[in-house]
């Protein structure tokens, strides 16, 4: 045991820490003149990624003034239907960049710059990179108004601070103050037998442990009987003082008999590594229980930079006849913490409940390619698309293929191909590759068409087949009708939808001239703002062309009258 601790401490002293130093404390100001209440924190665990900033609530409203956090210039404007929606990027003299997402509209001077280029390109979606002298801003200057655009689930401003390499960093580290006097919440603790022959409580399978509250607010568990190489996982969230939202924590530290084993800190995360969140969590458990358990050990091919002071990859080697005390401490940025103590008794077990391994005819190593073809359907999984060596459940069923289960993540796209050489040309035009959900409903998977083969790239396992869509999108005017006077309208609104392959594109004109219409996919609405000033006639002929993903087209035309 003494030799074990000497080795343990020696390895720990050689561990590399990824702490972030020399972060300016008084350089950036908060971007909104309201109390900062968050719906999301930096590093929060999201679907396939870590959250890259702070989600600042805007009191359930849109249109609040958003101000530049520091002096600089607008270096990027990105307008898209999804993601950050309307987003601004400001480059600062100290090398950092701030990002403001889900905006309703931009300040007048920036909006004018944007609209000119949207009309020139005849596109709502656009990405611009202004020169430093084009759109300079001062600290505290109005740059935009808060909104709910893109992938937002409600009105808020997404705010980021990025370093010189465009890696998002925790804005709280820069002095952006968020009130928080609550301890983190721990709602699940798990033990994992890892090594060959390892067990926890006589089982080789994951074990959920009972958390026993203590008078001081900490937790303990019943004594574990274990042997061999094991690890732990924790389900934990944080709550700020002024909101009920379940946010991400700032640090998780684990030790064995007083010596550090592994630390996780959420200070800086690059976009290139963000999808490796699927390495951090127990993805199978999340898929089946909708709860993200963070593993307090790492696989050798896990490249995440959030780990510090890792000894033996965070895995514990439990010996028969020895006692251990494993401690986990979870912290938020303000230092509020929750501690869990797990006593472990090393005990060799003669009989162990074996792992629930599911073997199939198709086994692949994560670092090798995999391909198979049958019934005119082919599957290709590239090297390192899987996170682990995996037995794949593949079933060819006529013109449909089931490719494993969605409780296993993919890091890269696999390719699924369908032979369409025997399908008549007229039918092929309306076909697409669809993923069939658990309710039997098909959803469009981006389909690449060649004369004899259709393919799709996807990072979701599941059931795939060919589906025909012969119905064009629907178009319905919202705040006008054919022949109507609409002088009092500030906008022109139209609902568009497609119930199968989905909307691919749209184009609107008035009197033959392009008009800009903003697409809000969450409510299927296209909106033109008359303040653009491009509609100047009294009598106006409106035309909207909407296309779905297989080329079905619907055209809506109407006449409206308006006094300017």
Coordinates of C-alpha atoms in Angstrom, one line a residue:
X1 CA 0.0 0.0 0.0
X2 CA 2.9 2.4 0.8
X3 CA 4.5 1.7 -2.5
X4 CA 1.1 2.4 -4.2
X5 CA 0.9 5.8 -2.7
X6 CA 4.5 6.7 -3.6
X7 CA 3.7 5.8 -7.2
X8 CA 0.4 7.6 -7.0
X9 CA 1.9 10.9 -5.7
X10 CA 4.8 10.7 -8.2
X11 CA 2.4 10.4 -11.1
X12 CA 0.3 13.2 -9.9
X13 CA 3.3 15.5 -9.6
X14 CA 4.0 14.9 -13.3
X15 CA 0.4 15.6 -14.4
X16 CA -0.1 18.6 -16.6
X17 CA -2.6 21.3 -15.6
X18 CA -4.6 23.3 -18.1
X19 CA -5.4 26.2 -15.8
X20 CA -6.0 29.6 -17.6
X21 CA -3.8 32.4 -16.3
X22 CA -3.7 36.2 -16.8
X23 CA -7.4 36.7 -17.6
X24 CA -8.3 40.4 -17.6
X25 CA -10.8 41.2 -14.8
X26 CA -12.0 44.7 -15.6
X27 CA -11.9 44.8 -19.3
X28 CA -15.3 43.5 -20.3
X29 CA -18.7 44.8 -19.1
X30 CA -22.0 42.9 -19.1
X31 CA -23.8 43.2 -22.5
X32 CA -27.2 44.1 -21.0
X33 CA -28.3 46.7 -18.5
X34 CA -30.4 44.3 -16.5
X35 CA -29.6 41.9 -13.6
X36 CA -27.8 39.0 -15.2
X37 CA -30.0 35.9 -14.7
X38 CA -28.9 32.8 -16.6
X39 CA -30.7 30.0 -18.4
X40 CA -27.4 28.4 -19.4
X41 CA -23.8 28.5 -18.2
X42 CA -20.4 28.0 -19.8
X43 CA -19.5 24.3 -20.3
X44 CA -23.0 23.1 -19.7
X45 CA -23.6 19.7 -21.2
X46 CA -25.8 19.9 -24.3
X47 CA -26.6 17.4 -27.1
X48 CA -23.2 16.5 -28.6
X49 CA -21.5 19.7 -27.4
X50 CA -20.5 21.8 -24.5
X51 CA -22.3 25.2 -24.2
X52 CA -19.9 27.8 -25.3
X53 CA -21.1 30.9 -23.3
X54 CA -23.7 32.3 -21.0
X55 CA -27.4 32.4 -21.9
X56 CA -28.7 35.6 -20.4
X57 CA -32.4 35.8 -19.8
X58 CA -34.1 38.9 -21.1
X59 CA -37.2 38.9 -18.8
X60 CA -39.2 36.9 -21.3
X61 CA -39.1 39.8 -23.8
X62 CA -37.4 40.6 -27.0
X63 CA -36.0 44.0 -28.0
X64 CA -33.7 44.8 -25.0
X65 CA -30.7 46.8 -25.9
X66 CA -27.5 44.8 -26.3
X67 CA -24.3 46.7 -25.8
X68 CA -20.7 46.0 -26.8
X69 CA -18.9 44.5 -23.8
X70 CA -15.7 46.4 -24.7
X71 CA -14.2 48.6 -27.4
X72 CA -13.4 47.0 -30.7
X73 CA -14.9 46.5 -34.2
X74 CA -17.5 44.2 -35.7
X75 CA -15.4 41.5 -37.3
X76 CA -18.1 39.1 -38.3
X77 CA -21.9 39.1 -38.9
X78 CA -23.6 35.7 -39.3
X79 CA -27.3 35.4 -40.1
X80 CA -28.7 31.9 -40.3
X81 CA -32.0 30.1 -39.8
X82 CA -30.6 27.8 -37.1
X83 CA -27.7 27.9 -34.6
X84 CA -27.1 31.4 -33.2
X85 CA -29.7 32.9 -35.6
X86 CA -28.6 36.5 -35.9
X87 CA -25.1 36.8 -34.4
X88 CA -22.5 39.5 -34.0
X89 CA -18.8 39.1 -33.4
X90 CA -16.7 41.9 -32.0
X91 CA -12.9 41.8 -32.1
X92 CA -11.2 43.7 -29.3
X93 CA -7.7 45.2 -29.1
X94 CA -6.6 42.8 -26.4
X95 CA -7.0 39.9 -28.7
X96 CA -10.3 38.5 -27.4
X97 CA -13.6 38.3 -29.3
X98 CA -17.1 38.6 -27.9
X99 CA -20.1 37.0 -29.5
X100 CA -23.7 37.9 -29.2
X101 CA -26.3 35.4 -30.5
X102 CA -30.1 35.0 -31.0
X103 CA -30.5 38.7 -31.7
X104 CA -33.8 40.2 -33.0
X105 CA -32.1 42.9 -35.1
X106 CA -28.9 44.9 -35.1
X107 CA -28.3 48.5 -34.3
X108 CA -29.2 51.0 -37.1
X109 CA -25.7 51.4 -38.5
X110 CA -24.9 47.7 -38.4
X111 CA -28.4 46.7 -39.7
X112 CA -28.0 49.1 -42.7
X113 CA -24.6 47.5 -43.5
X114 CA -26.2 44.0 -43.2
X115 CA -29.3 44.8 -45.3
X116 CA -27.4 46.3 -48.1
X117 CA -25.4 43.1 -48.5
X118 CA -28.4 40.8 -48.0
X119 CA -30.2 42.6 -50.8
X120 CA -27.1 42.5 -53.0
X121 CA -26.8 38.7 -52.5
X122 CA -30.6 38.3 -52.5
X123 CA -30.3 36.0 -49.4
X124 CA -31.4 36.2 -45.8
X125 CA -28.7 33.8 -44.7
X126 CA -25.3 35.5 -45.0
X127 CA -21.9 35.6 -43.4
X128 CA -19.9 38.9 -43.5
X129 CA -16.4 39.9 -42.4
X130 CA -16.2 43.7 -42.1
X131 CA -12.9 45.4 -42.2
X132 CA -11.7 47.0 -38.9
X133 CA -12.5 50.5 -40.0
X134 CA -16.0 49.7 -41.3
X135 CA -17.9 49.1 -38.1
X136 CA -15.9 50.3 -35.0
X137 CA -17.7 50.3 -31.6
X138 CA -17.1 51.7 -28.2
X139 CA -17.6 50.0 -24.9
X140 CA -21.2 50.2 -23.9
X141 CA -22.3 51.2 -27.4
X142 CA -25.7 49.8 -28.7
X143 CA -24.9 47.0 -31.2
X144 CA -28.2 45.0 -31.3
X145 CA -31.5 44.2 -29.7
X146 CA -32.2 40.9 -27.9
X147 CA -34.3 38.3 -29.6
X148 CA -35.2 34.6 -30.1
X149 CA -33.7 33.8 -33.5
X150 CA -32.1 30.6 -34.6
X151 CA -32.0 27.6 -32.3
X152 CA -33.1 29.6 -29.2
X153 CA -35.7 27.9 -27.0
X154 CA -36.9 31.3 -25.6
X155 CA -35.9 35.0 -25.6
X156 CA -32.3 35.4 -24.4
X157 CA -28.9 36.6 -25.4
X158 CA -26.1 34.1 -25.9
X159 CA -22.8 35.8 -24.9
X160 CA -19.3 34.4 -25.4
X161 CA -15.8 35.5 -24.8
X162 CA -13.2 33.8 -27.0
X163 CA -9.4 33.9 -26.8
X164 CA -7.1 34.7 -29.7
X165 CA -7.5 31.2 -31.1
X166 CA -11.3 31.5 -31.1
X167 CA -11.7 29.1 -28.2
X168 CA -14.6 30.0 -25.9
X169 CA -13.8 30.8 -22.3
X170 CA -15.9 31.0 -19.2
X171 CA -17.1 34.7 -19.1
X172 CA -17.4 34.5 -15.3
X173 CA -13.6 34.3 -15.2
X174 CA -13.4 37.8 -16.7
X175 CA -15.5 39.4 -13.9
X176 CA -19.0 39.0 -15.5
X177 CA -20.7 38.5 -12.1
X178 CA -23.6 36.2 -11.6
X179 CA -25.3 35.9 -8.2
X180 CA -25.0 32.4 -6.9
X181 CA -25.1 31.2 -3.3
X182 CA -26.5 27.7 -4.0
X183 CA -24.6 24.5 -3.7
X184 CA -24.4 22.2 -6.8
X185 CA -27.0 19.4 -6.9
X186 CA -25.9 15.8 -7.1
X187 CA -28.7 13.5 -8.3
X188 CA -26.8 10.4 -9.3
X189 CA -23.6 8.5 -8.5
X190 CA -22.5 5.4 -10.4
X191 CA -19.6 2.9 -10.1
X192 CA -18.1 1.2 -13.2
X193 CA -16.2 -2.1 -13.2
X194 CA -13.7 -1.5 -16.0
X195 CA -10.9 -4.0 -16.0
X196 CA -11.1 -7.7 -16.9
X197 CA -12.5 -9.5 -13.9
X198 CA -13.3 -6.3 -12.0
X199 CA -16.5 -6.0 -10.0
X200 CA -18.5 -3.7 -7.8
X201 CA -20.8 -5.4 -5.3
X202 CA -20.2 -8.7 -7.1
X203 CA -21.3 -7.4 -10.5
X204 CA -19.3 -6.5 -13.6
X205 CA -22.0 -4.1 -14.7
X206 CA -22.5 -0.4 -13.9
X207 CA -24.0 0.1 -10.4
X208 CA -26.1 3.0 -9.2
X209 CA -25.1 4.0 -5.7
X210 CA -27.5 5.2 -3.0
X211 CA -26.6 8.8 -1.8
X212 CA -27.0 9.2 1.9
X213 CA -27.4 12.8 3.1
X214 CA -25.3 14.0 6.0
X215 CA -26.0 16.8 8.5
X216 CA -23.3 19.0 7.0
X217 CA -24.9 18.9 3.5
X218 CA -22.5 16.3 2.1
X219 CA -23.3 12.8 1.0
X220 CA -21.9 9.4 1.7
X221 CA -22.7 5.9 0.3
X222 CA -22.9 2.5 1.7
X223 CA -19.5 0.7 1.7
X224 CA -18.7 -0.7 -1.8
X225 CA -17.2 -4.1 -2.1
X226 CA -15.0 -4.1 -5.1
X227 CA -11.9 -5.5 -6.7
X228 CA -9.9 -4.7 -9.8
X229 CA -9.9 -1.6 -12.0
X230 CA -13.0 0.5 -11.4
X231 CA -14.2 4.1 -12.0
X232 CA -17.0 6.4 -11.0
X233 CA -19.5 8.7 -12.7
X234 CA -21.6 11.5 -11.4
X235 CA -24.8 13.2 -12.5
X236 CA -24.7 16.8 -11.2
X237 CA -26.0 20.3 -12.1
X238 CA -25.8 23.8 -10.6
X239 CA -28.5 26.3 -10.0
X240 CA -27.9 30.0 -9.7
X241 CA -29.6 32.1 -7.0
X242 CA -32.2 33.8 -9.2
X243 CA -33.3 31.0 -11.6
X244 CA -34.5 27.4 -11.4
X245 CA -32.6 26.4 -14.5
X246 CA -30.3 23.3 -14.2
X247 CA -26.9 24.6 -15.3
X248 CA -23.5 23.1 -15.7
X249 CA -21.0 23.0 -12.9
X250 CA -17.5 24.6 -12.9
X251 CA -15.2 21.9 -11.4
X252 CA -15.3 18.3 -10.3
X253 CA -12.4 17.0 -8.2
X254 CA -11.9 13.4 -7.1
X255 CA -9.3 11.9 -4.7
X256 CA -8.4 8.5 -3.3
X257 CA -7.3 8.4 0.3
X258 CA -6.5 12.1 0.1
X259 CA -4.5 12.0 -3.1
X260 CA -6.0 13.6 -6.2
X261 CA -7.1 11.2 -9.0
X262 CA -8.7 13.5 -11.6
X263 CA -10.0 17.0 -11.9
X264 CA -12.4 18.4 -14.5
X265 CA -12.7 22.1 -15.0
X266 CA -14.8 24.1 -17.4
X267 CA -12.7 27.1 -18.1
X268 CA -12.0 26.9 -21.9
X269 CA -13.2 24.5 -24.5
X270 CA -12.4 24.6 -28.2
X271 CA -15.1 23.9 -30.8
X272 CA -12.9 21.2 -32.3
X273 CA -13.2 19.1 -29.2
X274 CA -16.8 19.9 -28.2
X275 CA -18.4 16.9 -29.7
X276 CA -16.1 14.7 -27.6
X277 CA -18.6 15.4 -24.8
X278 CA -19.8 12.0 -25.9
X279 CA -16.6 10.6 -24.4
X280 CA -17.2 12.4 -21.1
X281 CA -20.7 11.2 -20.5
X282 CA -22.2 7.7 -20.2
X283 CA -24.0 8.0 -23.6
X284 CA -26.0 4.8 -23.3
X285 CA -27.4 5.9 -19.9
X286 CA -28.2 9.3 -21.3
X287 CA -30.0 7.9 -24.3
X288 CA -32.1 5.6 -22.2
X289 CA -32.7 7.8 -19.1
X290 CA -32.2 11.4 -20.4
X291 CA -29.6 12.1 -17.6
X292 CA -26.0 13.0 -18.4
X293 CA -23.6 11.1 -16.1
X294 CA -20.1 12.5 -16.3
X295 CA -17.4 9.8 -16.1
X296 CA -14.7 10.5 -13.6
X297 CA -12.2 8.4 -15.6
X298 CA -11.1 8.7 -19.2
X299 CA -10.3 6.4 -22.1
X300 CA -6.8 6.5 -23.6
X301 CA -8.2 7.9 -26.9
X302 CA -10.2 10.7 -25.2
X303 CA -8.6 14.1 -26.3
X304 CA -10.7 16.5 -24.1
X305 CA -8.7 19.3 -22.5
X306 CA -10.9 19.7 -19.5
X307 CA -9.0 17.1 -17.5
X308 CA -6.3 18.1 -15.0
X309 CA -4.1 16.2 -12.7
X310 CA -5.1 12.8 -14.1
X311 CA -3.6 9.8 -12.5
X312 CA -4.0 6.4 -14.2
X313 CA -6.7 8.0 -16.3
X314 CA -8.8 8.4 -13.2
X315 CA -9.3 4.7 -12.8
X316 CA -8.8 3.0 -9.4
X317 CA -7.0 -0.3 -8.9
X318 CA -8.7 -1.9 -5.9
X319 CA -6.8 -4.7 -4.2
X320 CA -8.3 -7.5 -2.2
X321 CA -8.2 -6.9 1.6
X322 CA -7.5 -3.1 1.5
X323 CA -9.8 -0.3 2.4
X324 CA -10.1 3.0 0.4
X325 CA -11.9 6.3 0.7
X326 CA -12.9 7.9 -2.5
X327 CA -14.1 11.5 -2.4
X328 CA -15.8 13.6 -5.0
X329 CA -16.2 17.4 -4.7
X330 CA -18.4 19.4 -7.1
X331 CA -18.0 23.2 -7.3
X332 CA -19.6 26.1 -9.0
X333 CA -17.7 29.2 -10.1
X334 CA -18.5 31.0 -6.8
X335 CA -17.0 28.2 -4.7
X336 CA -20.2 26.6 -3.5
X337 CA -19.6 22.9 -3.3
X338 CA -21.1 19.5 -2.7
X339 CA -19.0 16.6 -1.4
X340 CA -19.6 12.8 -1.7
X341 CA -17.6 10.2 0.3
X342 CA -17.5 6.7 -1.0
X343 CA -15.9 4.0 1.3
X344 CA -14.6 1.0 -0.6
X345 CA -13.6 -2.4 0.7
X346 CA -11.3 -4.4 -1.5
X347 CA -12.9 -7.9 -1.7
X348 CA -12.2 -10.5 -4.3
X349 CA -15.4 -12.1 -5.4
X350 CA -15.5 -15.7 -6.6
X351 CA -18.7 -15.4 -8.6
X352 CA -19.4 -12.2 -10.5
X353 CA -22.5 -11.3 -12.4
X354 CA -21.1 -10.9 -16.0
X355 CA -21.3 -7.9 -18.2
X356 CA -24.5 -7.5 -20.2
X357 CA -22.5 -7.6 -23.5
X358 CA -24.5 -7.7 -26.6
X359 CA -22.6 -9.6 -29.3
X360 CA -23.5 -9.6 -33.0
X361 CA -22.1 -10.8 -36.3
X362 CA -20.5 -7.4 -36.9
X363 CA -17.7 -6.2 -34.8
X364 CA -15.5 -3.2 -35.5
X365 CA -12.6 -1.5 -33.9
X366 CA -13.1 2.3 -33.4
X367 CA -9.8 3.0 -35.2
X368 CA -10.6 0.9 -38.3
X369 CA -13.0 1.4 -41.1
X370 CA -16.1 -0.7 -41.5
X371 CA -18.1 -1.5 -44.6
X372 CA -20.9 -3.9 -45.6
X373 CA -23.3 -4.2 -48.5
X374 CA -26.5 -6.2 -49.0
X375 CA -29.8 -5.9 -50.9
X376 CA -28.4 -2.9 -52.9
X377 CA -27.7 -1.0 -49.7
X378 CA -24.2 -0.2 -48.5
X379 CA -22.8 1.1 -45.2
X380 CA -19.5 2.7 -44.6
X381 CA -18.2 3.8 -41.2
X382 CA -14.9 5.7 -41.3
X383 CA -12.0 5.3 -38.9
X384 CA -12.6 7.0 -35.5
X385 CA -16.2 7.6 -36.2
X386 CA -17.0 5.3 -33.2
X387 CA -15.7 6.2 -29.8
X388 CA -15.3 2.6 -28.7
X389 CA -14.9 -0.9 -30.2
X390 CA -18.4 -1.9 -30.9
X391 CA -20.6 -4.9 -31.8
X392 CA -22.9 -3.5 -34.5
X393 CA -26.5 -4.6 -34.9
X394 CA -27.2 -4.3 -38.6
X395 CA -30.3 -5.7 -40.3
X396 CA -31.2 -5.5 -44.0
X397 CA -34.9 -5.6 -44.5
X398 CA -35.8 -5.3 -48.1
X399 CA -35.4 -1.7 -49.1
X400 CA -34.7 -0.7 -45.5
X401 CA -31.7 -1.0 -43.3
X402 CA -31.4 -0.8 -39.5
X403 CA -27.9 0.4 -38.6
X404 CA -27.3 -0.3 -34.9
X405 CA -29.0 1.7 -32.1
X406 CA -29.2 5.4 -31.3
X407 CA -27.8 4.8 -27.7
X408 CA -24.4 4.7 -29.3
X409 CA -22.9 8.0 -30.5
X410 CA -21.0 8.7 -33.7
X411 CA -18.2 11.3 -33.9
X412 CA -18.1 11.4 -37.7
X413 CA -20.6 10.8 -40.5
X414 CA -21.2 7.3 -41.6
X415 CA -22.4 6.9 -45.2
X416 CA -25.4 4.9 -46.2
X417 CA -26.0 4.3 -49.9
X418 CA -28.9 3.0 -51.9
X419 CA -28.8 1.4 -55.4
X420 CA -31.5 3.2 -57.4
X421 CA -30.5 1.9 -60.9
X422 CA -33.8 0.0 -61.3
X423 CA -36.0 2.9 -60.3
X424 CA -37.6 4.9 -63.1
X425 CA -36.2 8.4 -63.5
X426 CA -39.6 10.1 -62.8
X427 CA -39.8 8.3 -59.5
X428 CA -36.2 9.0 -58.5
X429 CA -36.8 12.8 -58.7
X430 CA -39.2 12.6 -55.7
X431 CA -37.2 10.1 -53.6
X432 CA -35.0 10.9 -50.6
X433 CA -33.3 8.9 -47.9
X434 CA -35.2 9.1 -44.6
X435 CA -34.5 8.1 -41.1
X436 CA -37.5 6.4 -39.5
X437 CA -38.1 7.5 -35.9
X438 CA -39.5 5.4 -33.1
X439 CA -43.1 6.3 -34.1
X440 CA -42.5 5.2 -37.7
X441 CA -42.3 8.7 -39.0
X442 CA -39.7 9.4 -41.7
X443 CA -37.5 12.5 -41.5
X444 CA -35.3 13.9 -44.3
X445 CA -31.6 13.0 -44.2
X446 CA -29.6 15.1 -46.6
X447 CA -29.6 13.1 -49.8
X448 CA -26.9 13.2 -52.5
X449 CA -28.1 11.9 -55.8
X450 CA -26.2 10.3 -58.6
X451 CA -27.9 8.5 -61.6
X452 CA -27.6 5.0 -60.0
X453 CA -26.9 5.7 -56.3
X454 CA -28.3 7.9 -53.5
X455 CA -26.2 8.5 -50.4
X456 CA -26.5 10.2 -47.1
X457 CA -24.0 11.1 -44.4
X458 CA -25.3 10.9 -40.9
X459 CA -24.0 10.8 -37.3
X460 CA -27.2 9.1 -36.0
X461 CA -27.6 5.3 -35.9
X462 CA -31.1 4.1 -36.7
X463 CA -33.4 2.8 -39.5
X464 CA -33.0 4.2 -43.0
X465 CA -35.0 3.8 -46.2
X466 CA -36.1 5.5 -49.4
X467 CA -39.3 7.7 -49.2
X468 CA -41.2 9.5 -51.9
X469 CA -42.4 13.1 -51.4
X470 CA -44.9 14.2 -54.1
X471 CA -46.6 17.0 -52.2
X472 CA -45.4 20.6 -52.6
X473 CA -44.9 22.9 -49.6
X474 CA -47.9 24.8 -48.2
X475 CA -48.1 28.6 -48.3
X476 CA -50.6 30.7 -46.2
X477 CA -50.7 34.5 -45.9
X478 CA -50.9 35.6 -42.2
X479 CA -51.6 39.4 -42.1
X480 CA -52.9 40.1 -45.6
X481 CA -55.1 38.7 -48.4
X482 CA -55.3 39.1 -52.1
X483 CA -56.5 42.6 -53.1
X484 CA -56.3 44.0 -49.6
X485 CA -55.1 47.5 -48.5
X486 CA -52.4 47.0 -45.8
X487 CA -51.2 50.5 -45.3
X488 CA -51.2 50.1 -41.5
X489 CA -49.1 46.9 -41.6
X490 CA -45.4 47.2 -40.6
X491 CA -44.7 43.7 -41.9
X492 CA -45.8 41.2 -44.5
X493 CA -46.1 37.7 -43.0
X494 CA -46.5 34.3 -44.6
X495 CA -46.6 30.8 -43.1
X496 CA -44.8 28.1 -45.0
X497 CA -44.4 24.4 -44.2
X498 CA -43.7 21.0 -45.7
X499 CA -44.8 17.8 -43.9
X500 CA -42.3 15.4 -45.3
X501 CA -38.9 16.3 -46.9
X502 CA -38.9 19.8 -45.5
X503 CA -38.3 23.3 -46.8
X504 CA -35.2 23.7 -49.0
X505 CA -35.5 27.3 -50.1
X506 CA -37.8 30.3 -50.9
X507 CA -37.7 33.5 -52.9
X508 CA -40.1 36.4 -52.6
X509 CA -40.6 39.3 -55.0
X510 CA -42.8 42.4 -55.2
X511 CA -43.4 43.8 -58.7
X512 CA -40.6 41.5 -59.9
X513 CA -38.1 42.9 -57.4
X514 CA -36.5 40.7 -54.7
X515 CA -37.6 41.4 -51.2
X516 CA -35.9 40.1 -48.0
X517 CA -38.0 37.8 -45.9
X518 CA -36.7 36.4 -42.6
X519 CA -37.5 32.8 -42.0
X520 CA -38.3 31.7 -38.4
X521 CA -38.4 27.9 -38.6
X522 CA -39.8 27.5 -35.0
X523 CA -43.1 28.9 -36.1
X524 CA -42.8 28.4 -39.9
X525 CA -43.1 32.1 -40.6
X526 CA -41.6 34.3 -43.3
X527 CA -41.5 38.1 -42.5
X528 CA -40.8 41.1 -44.6
X529 CA -40.2 44.4 -42.8
X530 CA -41.6 47.4 -44.8
X531 CA -39.0 49.6 -43.1
X532 CA -36.5 48.1 -45.6
X533 CA -37.9 50.7 -48.0
X534 CA -37.9 48.5 -51.1
X535 CA -41.6 48.5 -51.6
X536 CA -42.6 52.0 -52.7
X537 CA -45.6 51.5 -55.1
X538 CA -49.2 51.7 -54.1
X539 CA -50.3 48.6 -56.1
X540 CA -48.0 45.6 -55.5
X541 CA -47.8 42.2 -56.9
X542 CA -46.4 39.7 -54.4
X543 CA -44.9 36.4 -55.5
X544 CA -43.5 33.7 -53.3
X545 CA -41.8 30.5 -54.6
X546 CA -41.2 27.8 -52.0
X547 CA -39.2 24.6 -52.8
X548 CA -38.9 21.4 -50.7
X549 CA -35.9 19.1 -50.5
X550 CA -36.9 17.0 -53.5
X551 CA -37.8 19.9 -55.7
X552 CA -41.6 20.1 -55.3
X553 CA -42.5 23.8 -55.8
X554 CA -45.4 25.9 -54.7
X555 CA -46.0 29.4 -55.9
X556 CA -48.3 31.9 -54.2
X557 CA -49.3 35.2 -55.8
X558 CA -51.4 38.0 -54.4
X559 CA -52.0 41.7 -55.0
X560 CA -51.9 44.2 -52.1
X561 CA -52.2 48.0 -51.9
X562 CA -50.3 50.2 -49.6
X563 CA -49.8 54.0 -49.1
X564 CA -46.3 54.9 -48.2

